[in-house]
mmCIF file of C-alpha atoms and ligand atoms in Angstrom:
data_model
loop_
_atom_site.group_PDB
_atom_site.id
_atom_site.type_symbol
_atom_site.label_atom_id
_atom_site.label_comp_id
_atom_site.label_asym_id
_atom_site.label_seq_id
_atom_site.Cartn_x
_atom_site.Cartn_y
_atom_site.Cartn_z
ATOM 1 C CA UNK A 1 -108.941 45.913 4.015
ATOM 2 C CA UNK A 2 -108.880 47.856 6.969
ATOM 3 C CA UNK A 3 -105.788 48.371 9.282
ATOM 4 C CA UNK A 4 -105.642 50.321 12.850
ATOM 5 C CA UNK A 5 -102.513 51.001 14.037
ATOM 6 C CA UNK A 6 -101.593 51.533 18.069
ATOM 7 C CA UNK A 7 -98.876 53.139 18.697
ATOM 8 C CA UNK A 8 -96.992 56.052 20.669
ATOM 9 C CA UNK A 9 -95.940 57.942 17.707
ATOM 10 C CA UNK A 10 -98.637 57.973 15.197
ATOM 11 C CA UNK A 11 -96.738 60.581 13.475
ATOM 12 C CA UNK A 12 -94.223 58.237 11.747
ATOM 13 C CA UNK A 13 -96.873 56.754 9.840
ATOM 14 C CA UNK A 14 -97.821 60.275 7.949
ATOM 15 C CA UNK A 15 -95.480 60.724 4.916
ATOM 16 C CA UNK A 16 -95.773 56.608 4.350
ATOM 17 C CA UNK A 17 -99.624 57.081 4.727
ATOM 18 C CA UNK A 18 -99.094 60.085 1.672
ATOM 19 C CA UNK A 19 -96.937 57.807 -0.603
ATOM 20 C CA UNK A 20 -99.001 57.466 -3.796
ATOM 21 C CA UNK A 21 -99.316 53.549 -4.335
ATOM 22 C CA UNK A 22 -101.508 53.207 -1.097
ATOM 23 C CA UNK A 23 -102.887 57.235 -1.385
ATOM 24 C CA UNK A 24 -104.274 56.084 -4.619
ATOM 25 C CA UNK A 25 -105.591 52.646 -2.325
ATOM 26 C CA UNK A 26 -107.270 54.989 0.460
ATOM 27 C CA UNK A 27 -108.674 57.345 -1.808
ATOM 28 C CA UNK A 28 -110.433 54.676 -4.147
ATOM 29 C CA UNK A 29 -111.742 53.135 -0.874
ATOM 30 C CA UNK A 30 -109.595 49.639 -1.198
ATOM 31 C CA UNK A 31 -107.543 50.193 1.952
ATOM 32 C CA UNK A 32 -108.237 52.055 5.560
ATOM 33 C CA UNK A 33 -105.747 52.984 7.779
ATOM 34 C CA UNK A 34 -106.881 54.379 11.022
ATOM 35 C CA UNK A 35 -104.317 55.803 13.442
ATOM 36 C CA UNK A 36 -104.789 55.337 17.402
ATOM 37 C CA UNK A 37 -102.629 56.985 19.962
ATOM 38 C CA UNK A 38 -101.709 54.831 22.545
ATOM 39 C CA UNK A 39 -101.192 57.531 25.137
ATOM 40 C CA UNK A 40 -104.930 58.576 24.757
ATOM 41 C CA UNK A 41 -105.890 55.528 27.246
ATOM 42 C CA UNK A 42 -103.574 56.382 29.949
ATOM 43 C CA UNK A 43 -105.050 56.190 33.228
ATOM 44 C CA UNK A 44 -102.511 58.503 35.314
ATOM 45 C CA UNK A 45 -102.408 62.356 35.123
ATOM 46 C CA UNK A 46 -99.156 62.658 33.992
ATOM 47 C CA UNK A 47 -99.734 60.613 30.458
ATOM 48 C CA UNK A 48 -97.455 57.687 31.405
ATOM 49 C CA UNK A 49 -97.788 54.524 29.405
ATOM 50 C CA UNK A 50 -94.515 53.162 30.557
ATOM 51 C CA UNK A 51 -92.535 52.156 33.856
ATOM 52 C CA UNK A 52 -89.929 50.215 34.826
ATOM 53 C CA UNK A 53 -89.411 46.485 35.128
ATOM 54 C CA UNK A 54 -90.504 44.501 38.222
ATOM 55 C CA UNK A 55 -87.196 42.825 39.342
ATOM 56 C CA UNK A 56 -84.811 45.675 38.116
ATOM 57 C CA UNK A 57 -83.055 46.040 34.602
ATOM 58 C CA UNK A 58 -82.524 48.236 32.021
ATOM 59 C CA UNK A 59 -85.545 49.807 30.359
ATOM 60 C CA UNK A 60 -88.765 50.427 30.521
ATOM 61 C CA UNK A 61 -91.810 48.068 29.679
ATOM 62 C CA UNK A 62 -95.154 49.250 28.411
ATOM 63 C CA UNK A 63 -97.833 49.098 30.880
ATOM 64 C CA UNK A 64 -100.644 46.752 30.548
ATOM 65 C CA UNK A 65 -103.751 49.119 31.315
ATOM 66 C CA UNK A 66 -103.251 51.714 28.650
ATOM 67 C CA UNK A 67 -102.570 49.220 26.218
ATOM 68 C CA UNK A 68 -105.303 46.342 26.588
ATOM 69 C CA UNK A 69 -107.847 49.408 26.790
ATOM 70 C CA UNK A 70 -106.651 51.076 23.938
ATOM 71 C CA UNK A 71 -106.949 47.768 21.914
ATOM 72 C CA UNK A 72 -110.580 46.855 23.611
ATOM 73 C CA UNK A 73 -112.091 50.558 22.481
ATOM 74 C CA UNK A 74 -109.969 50.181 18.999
ATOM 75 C CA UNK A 75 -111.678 46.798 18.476
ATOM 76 C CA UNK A 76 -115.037 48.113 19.805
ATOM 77 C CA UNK A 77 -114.814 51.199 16.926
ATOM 78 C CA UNK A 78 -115.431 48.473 14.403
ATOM 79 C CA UNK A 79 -118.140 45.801 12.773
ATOM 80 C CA UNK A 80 -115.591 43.326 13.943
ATOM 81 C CA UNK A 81 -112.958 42.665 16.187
ATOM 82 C CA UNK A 82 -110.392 42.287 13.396
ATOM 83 C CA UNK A 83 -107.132 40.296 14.208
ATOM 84 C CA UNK A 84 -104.892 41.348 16.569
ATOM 85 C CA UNK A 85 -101.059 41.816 15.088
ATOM 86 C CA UNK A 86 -98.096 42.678 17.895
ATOM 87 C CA UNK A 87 -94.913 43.745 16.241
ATOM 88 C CA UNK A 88 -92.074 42.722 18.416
ATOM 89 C CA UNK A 89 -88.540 40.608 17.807
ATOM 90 C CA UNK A 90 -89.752 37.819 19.397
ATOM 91 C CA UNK A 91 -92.456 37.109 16.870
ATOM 92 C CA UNK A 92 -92.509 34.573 14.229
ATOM 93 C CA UNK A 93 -91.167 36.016 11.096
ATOM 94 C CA UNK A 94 -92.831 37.493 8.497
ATOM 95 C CA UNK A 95 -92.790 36.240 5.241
ATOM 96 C CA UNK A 96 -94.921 35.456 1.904
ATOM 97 C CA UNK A 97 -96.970 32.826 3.556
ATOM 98 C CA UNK A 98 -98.153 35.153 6.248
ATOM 99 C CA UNK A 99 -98.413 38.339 4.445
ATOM 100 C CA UNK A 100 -100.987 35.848 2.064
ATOM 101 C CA UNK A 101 -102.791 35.047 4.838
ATOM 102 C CA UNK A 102 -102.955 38.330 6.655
ATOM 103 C CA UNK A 103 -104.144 39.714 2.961
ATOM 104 C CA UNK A 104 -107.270 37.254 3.519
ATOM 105 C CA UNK A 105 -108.559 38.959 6.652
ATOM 106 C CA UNK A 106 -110.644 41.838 6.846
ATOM 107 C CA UNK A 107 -109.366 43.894 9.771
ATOM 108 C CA UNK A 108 -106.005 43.832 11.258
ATOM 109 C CA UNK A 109 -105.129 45.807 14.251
ATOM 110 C CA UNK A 110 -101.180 46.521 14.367
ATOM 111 C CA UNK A 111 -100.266 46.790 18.150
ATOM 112 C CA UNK A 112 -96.428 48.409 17.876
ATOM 113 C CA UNK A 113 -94.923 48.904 21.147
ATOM 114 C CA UNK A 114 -91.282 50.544 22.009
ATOM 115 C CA UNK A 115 -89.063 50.613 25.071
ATOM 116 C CA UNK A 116 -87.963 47.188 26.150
ATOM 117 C CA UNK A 117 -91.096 45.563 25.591
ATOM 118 C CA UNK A 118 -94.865 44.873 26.667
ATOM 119 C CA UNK A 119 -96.041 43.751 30.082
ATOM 120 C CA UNK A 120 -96.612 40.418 29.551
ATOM 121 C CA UNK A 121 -100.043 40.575 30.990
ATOM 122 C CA UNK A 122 -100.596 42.026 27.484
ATOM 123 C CA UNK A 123 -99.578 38.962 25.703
ATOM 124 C CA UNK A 124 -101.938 36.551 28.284
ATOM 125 C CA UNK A 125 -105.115 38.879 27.695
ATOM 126 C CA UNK A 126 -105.326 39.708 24.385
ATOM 127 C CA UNK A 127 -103.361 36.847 22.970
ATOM 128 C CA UNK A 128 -102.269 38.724 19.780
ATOM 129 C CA UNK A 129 -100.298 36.667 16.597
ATOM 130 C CA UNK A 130 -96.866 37.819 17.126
ATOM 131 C CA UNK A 131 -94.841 39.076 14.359
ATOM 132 C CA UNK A 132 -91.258 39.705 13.650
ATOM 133 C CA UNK A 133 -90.054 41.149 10.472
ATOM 134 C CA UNK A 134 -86.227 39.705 10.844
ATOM 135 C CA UNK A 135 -83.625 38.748 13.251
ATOM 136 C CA UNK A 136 -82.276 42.114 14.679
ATOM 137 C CA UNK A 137 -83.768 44.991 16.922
ATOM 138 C CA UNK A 138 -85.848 47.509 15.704
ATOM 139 C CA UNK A 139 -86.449 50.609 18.560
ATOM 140 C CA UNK A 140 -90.299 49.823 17.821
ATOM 141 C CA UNK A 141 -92.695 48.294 16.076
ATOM 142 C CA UNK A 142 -93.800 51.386 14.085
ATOM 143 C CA UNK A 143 -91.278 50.690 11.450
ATOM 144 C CA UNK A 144 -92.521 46.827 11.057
ATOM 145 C CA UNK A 145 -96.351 47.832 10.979
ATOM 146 C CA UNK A 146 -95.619 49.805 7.552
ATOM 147 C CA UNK A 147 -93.610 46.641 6.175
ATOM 148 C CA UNK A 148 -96.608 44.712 7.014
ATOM 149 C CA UNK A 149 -98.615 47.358 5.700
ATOM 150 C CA UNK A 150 -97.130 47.696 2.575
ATOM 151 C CA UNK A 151 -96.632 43.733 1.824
ATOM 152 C CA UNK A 152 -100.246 42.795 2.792
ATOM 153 C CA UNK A 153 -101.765 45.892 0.227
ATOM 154 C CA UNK A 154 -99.748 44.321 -2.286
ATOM 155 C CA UNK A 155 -102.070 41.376 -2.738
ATOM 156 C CA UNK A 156 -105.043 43.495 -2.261
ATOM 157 C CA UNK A 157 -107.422 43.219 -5.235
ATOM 158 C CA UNK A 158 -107.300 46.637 -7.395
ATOM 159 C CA UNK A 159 -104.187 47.861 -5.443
ATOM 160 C CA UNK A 160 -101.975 47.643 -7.868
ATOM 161 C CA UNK A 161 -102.748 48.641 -11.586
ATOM 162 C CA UNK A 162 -103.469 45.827 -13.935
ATOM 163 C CA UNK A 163 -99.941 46.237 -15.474
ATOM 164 C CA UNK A 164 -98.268 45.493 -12.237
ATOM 165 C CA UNK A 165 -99.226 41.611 -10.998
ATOM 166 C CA UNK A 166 -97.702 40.846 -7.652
ATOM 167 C CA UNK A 167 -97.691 36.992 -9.086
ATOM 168 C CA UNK A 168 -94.589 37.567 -10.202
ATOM 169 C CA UNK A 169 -93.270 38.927 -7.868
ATOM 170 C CA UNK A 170 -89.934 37.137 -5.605
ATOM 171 C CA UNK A 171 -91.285 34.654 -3.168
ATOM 172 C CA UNK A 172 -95.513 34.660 -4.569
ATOM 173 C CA UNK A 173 -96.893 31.791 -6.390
ATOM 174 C CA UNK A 174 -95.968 28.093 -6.227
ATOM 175 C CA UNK A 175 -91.984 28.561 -7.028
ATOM 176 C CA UNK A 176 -91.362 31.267 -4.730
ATOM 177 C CA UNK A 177 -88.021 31.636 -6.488
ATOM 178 C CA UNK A 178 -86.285 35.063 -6.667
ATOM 179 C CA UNK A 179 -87.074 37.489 -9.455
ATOM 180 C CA UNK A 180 -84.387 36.915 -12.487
ATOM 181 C CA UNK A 181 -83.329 40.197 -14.584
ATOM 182 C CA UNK A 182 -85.104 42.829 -16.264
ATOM 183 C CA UNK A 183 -83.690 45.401 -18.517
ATOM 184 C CA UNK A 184 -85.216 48.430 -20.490
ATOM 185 C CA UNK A 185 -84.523 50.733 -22.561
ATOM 186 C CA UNK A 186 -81.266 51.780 -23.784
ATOM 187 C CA UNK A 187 -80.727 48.044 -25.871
ATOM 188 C CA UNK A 188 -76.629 49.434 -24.560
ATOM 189 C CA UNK A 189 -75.510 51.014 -22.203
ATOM 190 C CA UNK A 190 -71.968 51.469 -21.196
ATOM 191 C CA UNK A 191 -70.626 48.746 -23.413
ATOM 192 C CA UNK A 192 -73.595 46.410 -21.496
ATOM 193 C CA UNK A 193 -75.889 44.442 -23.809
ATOM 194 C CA UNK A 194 -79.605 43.707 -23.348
ATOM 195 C CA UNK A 195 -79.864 39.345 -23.652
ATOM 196 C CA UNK A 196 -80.442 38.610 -27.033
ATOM 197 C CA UNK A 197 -83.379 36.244 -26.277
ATOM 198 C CA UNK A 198 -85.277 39.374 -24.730
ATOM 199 C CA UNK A 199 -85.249 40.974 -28.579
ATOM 200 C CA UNK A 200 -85.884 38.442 -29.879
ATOM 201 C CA UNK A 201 -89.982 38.582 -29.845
ATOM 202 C CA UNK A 202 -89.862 34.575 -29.224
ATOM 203 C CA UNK A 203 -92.338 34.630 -25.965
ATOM 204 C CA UNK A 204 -91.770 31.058 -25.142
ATOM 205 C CA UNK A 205 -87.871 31.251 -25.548
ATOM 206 C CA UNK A 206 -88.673 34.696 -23.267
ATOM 207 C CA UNK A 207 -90.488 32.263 -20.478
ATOM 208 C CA UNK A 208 -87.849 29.992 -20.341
ATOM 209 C CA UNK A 209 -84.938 32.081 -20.412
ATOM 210 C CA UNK A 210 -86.519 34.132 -17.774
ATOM 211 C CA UNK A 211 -87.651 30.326 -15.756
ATOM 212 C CA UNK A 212 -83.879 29.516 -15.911
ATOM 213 C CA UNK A 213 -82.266 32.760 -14.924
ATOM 214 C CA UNK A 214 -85.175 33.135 -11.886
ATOM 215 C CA UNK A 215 -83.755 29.279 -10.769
ATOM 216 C CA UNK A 216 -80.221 30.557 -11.287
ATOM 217 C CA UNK A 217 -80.520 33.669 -9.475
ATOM 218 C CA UNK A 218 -82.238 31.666 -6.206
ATOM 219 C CA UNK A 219 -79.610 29.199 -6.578
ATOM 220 C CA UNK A 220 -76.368 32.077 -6.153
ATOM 221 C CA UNK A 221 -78.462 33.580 -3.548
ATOM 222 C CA UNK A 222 -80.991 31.955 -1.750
ATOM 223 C CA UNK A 223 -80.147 28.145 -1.945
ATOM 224 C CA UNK A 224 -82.014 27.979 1.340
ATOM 225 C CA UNK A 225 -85.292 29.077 -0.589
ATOM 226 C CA UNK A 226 -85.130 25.654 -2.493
ATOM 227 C CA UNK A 227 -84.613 23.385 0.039
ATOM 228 C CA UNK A 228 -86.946 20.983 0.204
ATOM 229 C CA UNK A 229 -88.407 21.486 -3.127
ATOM 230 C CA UNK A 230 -89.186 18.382 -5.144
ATOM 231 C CA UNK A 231 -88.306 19.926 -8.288
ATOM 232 C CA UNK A 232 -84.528 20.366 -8.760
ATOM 233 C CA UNK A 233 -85.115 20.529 -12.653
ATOM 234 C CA UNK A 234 -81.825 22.266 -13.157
ATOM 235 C CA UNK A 235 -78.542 20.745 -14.962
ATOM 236 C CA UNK A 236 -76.382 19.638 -11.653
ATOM 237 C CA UNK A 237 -73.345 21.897 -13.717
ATOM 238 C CA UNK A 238 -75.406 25.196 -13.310
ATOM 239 C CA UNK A 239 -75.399 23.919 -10.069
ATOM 240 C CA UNK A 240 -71.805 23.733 -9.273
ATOM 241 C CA UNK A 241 -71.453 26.825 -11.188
ATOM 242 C CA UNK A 242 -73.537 28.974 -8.927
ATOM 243 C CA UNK A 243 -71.378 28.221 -6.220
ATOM 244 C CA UNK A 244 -68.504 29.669 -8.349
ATOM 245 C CA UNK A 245 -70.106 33.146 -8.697
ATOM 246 C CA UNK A 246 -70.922 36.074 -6.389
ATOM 247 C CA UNK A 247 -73.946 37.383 -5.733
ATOM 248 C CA UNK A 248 -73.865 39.566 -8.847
ATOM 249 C CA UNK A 249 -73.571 36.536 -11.106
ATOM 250 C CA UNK A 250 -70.313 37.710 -11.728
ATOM 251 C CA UNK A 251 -67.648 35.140 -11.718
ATOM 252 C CA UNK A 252 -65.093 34.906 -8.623
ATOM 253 C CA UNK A 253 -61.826 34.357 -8.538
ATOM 254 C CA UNK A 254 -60.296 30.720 -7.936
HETATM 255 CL CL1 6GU B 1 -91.715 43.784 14.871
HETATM 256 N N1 6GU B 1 -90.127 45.109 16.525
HETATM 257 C C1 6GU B 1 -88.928 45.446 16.997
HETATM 258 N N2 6GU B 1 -88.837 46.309 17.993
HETATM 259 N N3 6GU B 1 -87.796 44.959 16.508
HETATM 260 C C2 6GU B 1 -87.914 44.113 15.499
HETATM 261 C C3 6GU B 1 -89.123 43.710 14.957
HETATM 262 C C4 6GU B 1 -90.240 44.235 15.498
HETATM 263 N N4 6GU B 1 -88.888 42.844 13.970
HETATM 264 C C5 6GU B 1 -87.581 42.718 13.906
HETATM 265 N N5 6GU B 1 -86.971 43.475 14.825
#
Protein backbone atom coordinates (compact mmCIF):
# COMPACT_ATOMS: atom_id res chain seq x y z
CA UNK A 1 0.00 0.00 0.00
CA UNK A 2 1.40 3.10 -0.96
CA UNK A 3 0.27 6.60 0.34
CA UNK A 4 1.57 10.25 -0.89
CA UNK A 5 0.69 12.88 1.10
CA UNK A 6 0.34 16.82 -0.22
CA UNK A 7 0.53 19.09 2.05
CA UNK A 8 2.11 22.52 3.34
CA UNK A 9 3.67 21.15 6.37
CA UNK A 10 5.13 17.84 5.65
CA UNK A 11 6.83 18.11 8.88
CA UNK A 12 3.82 17.07 11.05
CA UNK A 13 3.85 13.81 9.57
CA UNK A 14 7.62 12.93 10.96
CA UNK A 15 7.33 11.62 14.58
CA UNK A 16 3.83 9.70 13.38
CA UNK A 17 5.88 8.41 10.33
CA UNK A 18 8.67 7.08 13.34
CA UNK A 19 5.94 5.44 15.56
CA UNK A 20 6.87 1.74 15.59
CA UNK A 21 3.56 -0.10 14.42
CA UNK A 22 3.86 1.48 10.84
CA UNK A 23 8.09 1.90 11.18
CA UNK A 24 8.01 -1.79 11.51
CA UNK A 25 5.25 -1.58 8.16
CA UNK A 26 7.78 0.71 6.06
CA UNK A 27 10.74 -1.06 6.94
CA UNK A 28 9.36 -4.65 6.03
CA UNK A 29 8.20 -3.03 2.74
CA UNK A 30 4.18 -3.43 3.50
CA UNK A 31 3.45 0.29 3.55
CA UNK A 32 5.03 3.57 1.61
CA UNK A 33 4.54 6.85 2.63
CA UNK A 34 5.93 9.47 0.40
CA UNK A 35 5.84 13.10 1.52
CA UNK A 36 5.20 16.03 -1.16
CA UNK A 37 5.46 19.67 -0.36
CA UNK A 38 2.86 21.54 -1.73
CA UNK A 39 4.78 24.79 -1.90
CA UNK A 40 7.37 23.11 -4.28
CA UNK A 41 4.79 23.76 -7.33
CA UNK A 42 4.26 27.34 -6.74
CA UNK A 43 4.38 29.33 -9.74
CA UNK A 44 5.12 32.96 -8.19
CA UNK A 45 8.55 34.08 -6.81
CA UNK A 46 7.53 34.72 -3.57
CA UNK A 47 6.33 30.86 -2.72
CA UNK A 48 2.62 31.75 -2.38
CA UNK A 49 0.15 28.93 -2.53
CA UNK A 50 -2.61 30.94 -1.03
CA UNK A 51 -4.72 34.26 -1.61
CA UNK A 52 -7.69 35.63 -0.72
CA UNK A 53 -11.28 34.92 -1.64
CA UNK A 54 -12.92 36.36 -4.80
CA UNK A 55 -15.97 38.26 -3.36
CA UNK A 56 -14.32 39.24 0.05
CA UNK A 57 -14.38 37.24 3.45
CA UNK A 58 -12.37 36.04 5.96
CA UNK A 59 -9.47 33.79 5.01
CA UNK A 60 -7.54 32.65 2.61
CA UNK A 61 -8.24 29.81 -0.03
CA UNK A 62 -5.60 27.61 -1.57
CA UNK A 63 -4.84 28.40 -5.05
CA UNK A 64 -5.69 26.09 -7.79
CA UNK A 65 -2.31 26.07 -9.89
CA UNK A 66 0.08 24.91 -7.23
CA UNK A 67 -2.18 22.40 -6.15
CA UNK A 68 -3.61 20.54 -9.37
CA UNK A 69 0.21 20.53 -10.51
CA UNK A 70 1.49 19.24 -7.50
CA UNK A 71 -1.12 16.37 -7.66
CA UNK A 72 -0.55 15.83 -11.69
CA UNK A 73 3.54 15.39 -11.10
CA UNK A 74 2.66 13.34 -7.66
CA UNK A 75 0.43 11.05 -9.76
CA UNK A 76 2.92 11.04 -12.69
CA UNK A 77 5.89 9.74 -9.98
CA UNK A 78 3.99 6.49 -9.93
CA UNK A 79 2.94 3.05 -11.97
CA UNK A 80 -0.50 4.39 -11.40
CA UNK A 81 -2.47 7.24 -10.78
CA UNK A 82 -3.62 5.97 -7.38
CA UNK A 83 -6.90 7.49 -5.91
CA UNK A 84 -7.19 10.81 -5.13
CA UNK A 85 -8.27 11.48 -1.20
CA UNK A 86 -9.08 15.43 -0.16
CA UNK A 87 -9.33 15.85 3.55
CA UNK A 88 -11.71 18.63 4.25
CA UNK A 89 -15.06 19.05 6.68
CA UNK A 90 -17.20 18.93 4.00
CA UNK A 91 -16.40 15.37 3.06
CA UNK A 92 -18.36 12.34 3.67
CA UNK A 93 -17.31 10.81 6.88
CA UNK A 94 -14.99 8.37 7.46
CA UNK A 95 -15.78 5.28 8.88
CA UNK A 96 -15.20 1.29 8.81
CA UNK A 97 -16.85 0.88 5.49
CA UNK A 98 -14.54 3.33 3.82
CA UNK A 99 -11.38 2.73 5.60
CA UNK A 100 -12.24 -1.22 4.12
CA UNK A 101 -12.48 0.01 0.96
CA UNK A 102 -9.66 2.49 0.86
CA UNK A 103 -7.51 -0.67 2.38
CA UNK A 104 -8.42 -2.42 -1.12
CA UNK A 105 -6.67 0.14 -3.30
CA UNK A 106 -3.21 0.27 -4.14
CA UNK A 107 -2.24 3.94 -4.10
CA UNK A 108 -3.91 6.69 -2.32
CA UNK A 109 -2.84 10.20 -2.66
CA UNK A 110 -3.93 12.33 0.57
CA UNK A 111 -4.49 15.97 -0.71
CA UNK A 112 -4.67 18.01 2.93
CA UNK A 113 -5.23 21.57 2.47
CA UNK A 114 -5.43 24.48 5.34
CA UNK A 115 -6.66 28.05 5.41
CA UNK A 116 -10.32 28.35 4.61
CA UNK A 117 -10.36 25.94 1.98
CA UNK A 118 -9.46 24.90 -1.76
CA UNK A 119 -10.32 26.84 -4.89
CA UNK A 120 -13.00 25.07 -6.08
CA UNK A 121 -11.52 24.75 -9.48
CA UNK A 122 -9.61 22.05 -7.54
CA UNK A 123 -12.60 20.06 -6.73
CA UNK A 124 -14.02 20.35 -10.73
CA UNK A 125 -10.49 19.16 -12.15
CA UNK A 126 -9.30 16.58 -10.25
CA UNK A 127 -12.56 15.38 -8.84
CA UNK A 128 -11.01 13.83 -5.66
CA UNK A 129 -13.37 11.43 -3.03
CA UNK A 130 -13.88 13.80 -0.29
CA UNK A 131 -13.34 12.83 3.19
CA UNK A 132 -14.25 14.07 6.56
CA UNK A 133 -13.14 12.44 9.68
CA UNK A 134 -16.13 14.04 12.00
CA UNK A 135 -18.37 16.91 12.41
CA UNK A 136 -16.09 19.79 13.73
CA UNK A 137 -13.11 21.90 12.24
CA UNK A 138 -9.83 20.74 12.07
CA UNK A 139 -7.10 23.83 11.00
CA UNK A 140 -6.06 21.21 8.17
CA UNK A 141 -6.20 18.18 6.78
CA UNK A 142 -2.74 17.02 7.97
CA UNK A 143 -4.17 15.75 11.16
CA UNK A 144 -7.05 13.62 9.21
CA UNK A 145 -4.48 12.14 6.58
CA UNK A 146 -2.67 10.25 9.64
CA UNK A 147 -6.22 9.01 10.97
CA UNK A 148 -6.74 7.73 7.58
CA UNK A 149 -3.36 6.57 7.56
CA UNK A 150 -3.37 4.76 10.53
CA UNK A 151 -7.05 3.09 10.09
CA UNK A 152 -6.43 1.95 6.46
CA UNK A 153 -2.72 0.12 7.64
CA UNK A 154 -4.73 -1.55 10.10
CA UNK A 155 -6.31 -3.93 7.62
CA UNK A 156 -3.18 -4.21 5.71
CA UNK A 157 -2.08 -7.85 5.40
CA UNK A 158 1.16 -8.50 7.74
CA UNK A 159 0.70 -5.07 9.47
CA UNK A 160 -0.19 -6.14 12.45
CA UNK A 161 1.43 -9.26 14.19
CA UNK A 162 -0.52 -12.44 14.04
CA UNK A 163 -1.52 -11.98 17.75
CA UNK A 164 -3.25 -8.77 17.05
CA UNK A 165 -6.45 -9.42 14.42
CA UNK A 166 -8.15 -6.19 13.54
CA UNK A 167 -11.45 -8.61 13.14
CA UNK A 168 -12.16 -7.94 16.34
CA UNK A 169 -11.76 -4.96 16.51
CA UNK A 170 -15.05 -2.14 17.31
CA UNK A 171 -16.95 -1.52 14.16
CA UNK A 172 -14.97 -4.61 11.64
CA UNK A 173 -16.74 -7.67 10.67
CA UNK A 174 -20.47 -8.30 10.15
CA UNK A 175 -21.69 -7.00 13.83
CA UNK A 176 -19.78 -3.94 13.90
CA UNK A 177 -20.71 -3.76 17.57
CA UNK A 178 -18.38 -2.02 20.08
CA UNK A 179 -15.56 -3.92 21.75
CA UNK A 180 -16.92 -5.40 25.32
CA UNK A 181 -14.21 -5.61 28.30
CA UNK A 182 -10.91 -6.97 28.66
CA UNK A 183 -8.98 -7.37 31.79
CA UNK A 184 -5.39 -8.73 32.62
CA UNK A 185 -3.41 -9.40 35.01
CA UNK A 186 -3.75 -8.60 38.54
CA UNK A 187 -7.11 -11.28 38.94
CA UNK A 188 -7.78 -7.88 41.84
CA UNK A 189 -7.10 -4.91 41.91
CA UNK A 190 -8.34 -2.31 44.26
CA UNK A 191 -11.12 -4.41 45.66
CA UNK A 192 -12.13 -4.92 41.58
CA UNK A 193 -12.65 -8.52 40.45
CA UNK A 194 -11.74 -10.06 37.08
CA UNK A 195 -15.50 -11.83 35.69
CA UNK A 196 -15.55 -15.14 36.86
CA UNK A 197 -16.47 -16.61 33.43
CA UNK A 198 -13.02 -15.18 32.08
CA UNK A 199 -11.19 -17.86 34.70
CA UNK A 200 -13.04 -20.04 34.13
CA UNK A 201 -11.14 -21.83 30.97
CA UNK A 202 -14.84 -22.54 29.48
CA UNK A 203 -14.07 -20.95 25.79
CA UNK A 204 -17.60 -21.15 24.67
CA UNK A 205 -19.08 -19.65 27.98
CA UNK A 206 -15.89 -17.01 27.18
CA UNK A 207 -17.58 -16.30 23.49
CA UNK A 208 -20.77 -15.71 24.76
CA UNK A 209 -20.15 -13.78 27.72
CA UNK A 210 -17.92 -11.65 25.68
CA UNK A 211 -21.05 -11.71 22.52
CA UNK A 212 -23.39 -10.38 25.28
CA UNK A 213 -21.29 -7.78 27.00
CA UNK A 214 -20.02 -6.47 23.20
CA UNK A 215 -24.21 -6.13 22.49
CA UNK A 216 -24.54 -4.54 25.92
CA UNK A 217 -21.82 -2.17 25.67
CA UNK A 218 -23.22 -0.88 21.92
CA UNK A 219 -26.53 -0.78 23.40
CA UNK A 220 -25.40 1.97 26.59
CA UNK A 221 -23.43 3.66 24.00
CA UNK A 222 -23.98 3.48 20.55
CA UNK A 223 -27.73 2.48 20.13
CA UNK A 224 -27.42 4.31 16.83
CA UNK A 225 -24.82 1.56 15.67
CA UNK A 226 -27.75 -1.04 15.78
CA UNK A 227 -30.27 0.57 14.09
CA UNK A 228 -31.43 -1.12 11.44
CA UNK A 229 -29.99 -4.39 12.28
CA UNK A 230 -32.21 -7.42 11.81
CA UNK A 231 -30.87 -9.13 14.69
CA UNK A 232 -32.07 -7.66 18.02
CA UNK A 233 -31.25 -11.11 19.75
CA UNK A 234 -31.06 -9.48 23.12
CA UNK A 235 -33.65 -9.97 26.19
CA UNK A 236 -35.93 -6.59 25.71
CA UNK A 237 -35.01 -6.19 29.91
CA UNK A 238 -31.21 -5.74 29.11
CA UNK A 239 -32.70 -3.45 26.94
CA UNK A 240 -34.51 -1.21 29.25
CA UNK A 241 -31.69 -1.65 31.53
CA UNK A 242 -29.10 -0.04 29.34
CA UNK A 243 -31.00 2.95 29.30
CA UNK A 244 -30.72 2.96 33.15
CA UNK A 245 -26.88 3.05 33.18
CA UNK A 246 -24.16 5.54 32.19
CA UNK A 247 -21.75 5.12 29.89
CA UNK A 248 -19.49 3.27 32.33
CA UNK A 249 -22.09 0.56 32.85
CA UNK A 250 -22.38 1.90 36.09
CA UNK A 251 -25.84 2.30 37.36
CA UNK A 252 -27.49 5.96 37.58
CA UNK A 253 -29.40 7.35 39.91
CA UNK A 254 -33.38 7.38 39.64
CL1 LIG B 1 -10.53 16.19 6.80
N1 LIG B 1 -10.21 18.71 7.54
C1 LIG B 1 -10.48 19.75 8.32
N2 LIG B 1 -9.85 20.90 8.12
N3 LIG B 1 -11.35 19.71 9.32
C2 LIG B 1 -11.95 18.54 9.52
C3 LIG B 1 -11.73 17.41 8.75
C4 LIG B 1 -10.83 17.52 7.75
N4 LIG B 1 -12.50 16.42 9.20
C5 LIG B 1 -13.17 16.93 10.21
N5 LIG B 1 -12.86 18.21 10.42
Amino acid sequence: MRFDVLTLFPEIFASYLGQSLLRRAIDRGLVEVRLHDIRDWATNKHKKVDDRPFGGGPGMVLMAEPVVQCVEAVRSLGPEPGHLVMLTPQGQRLDQAAVERLAAERRILLLCGRYEGFDERIRLLLEPEEISIGDYVLNGGEVAAMVVIDAVIRLVPGVLGDEDSSAADSFSGERRLLEGPQYTRPRVFRGLEVPEVLLSGDHEAIARWRAEQAFLRTCQRRADLLAGRDEPREPRTEQKESRRTNQRGDKLGE
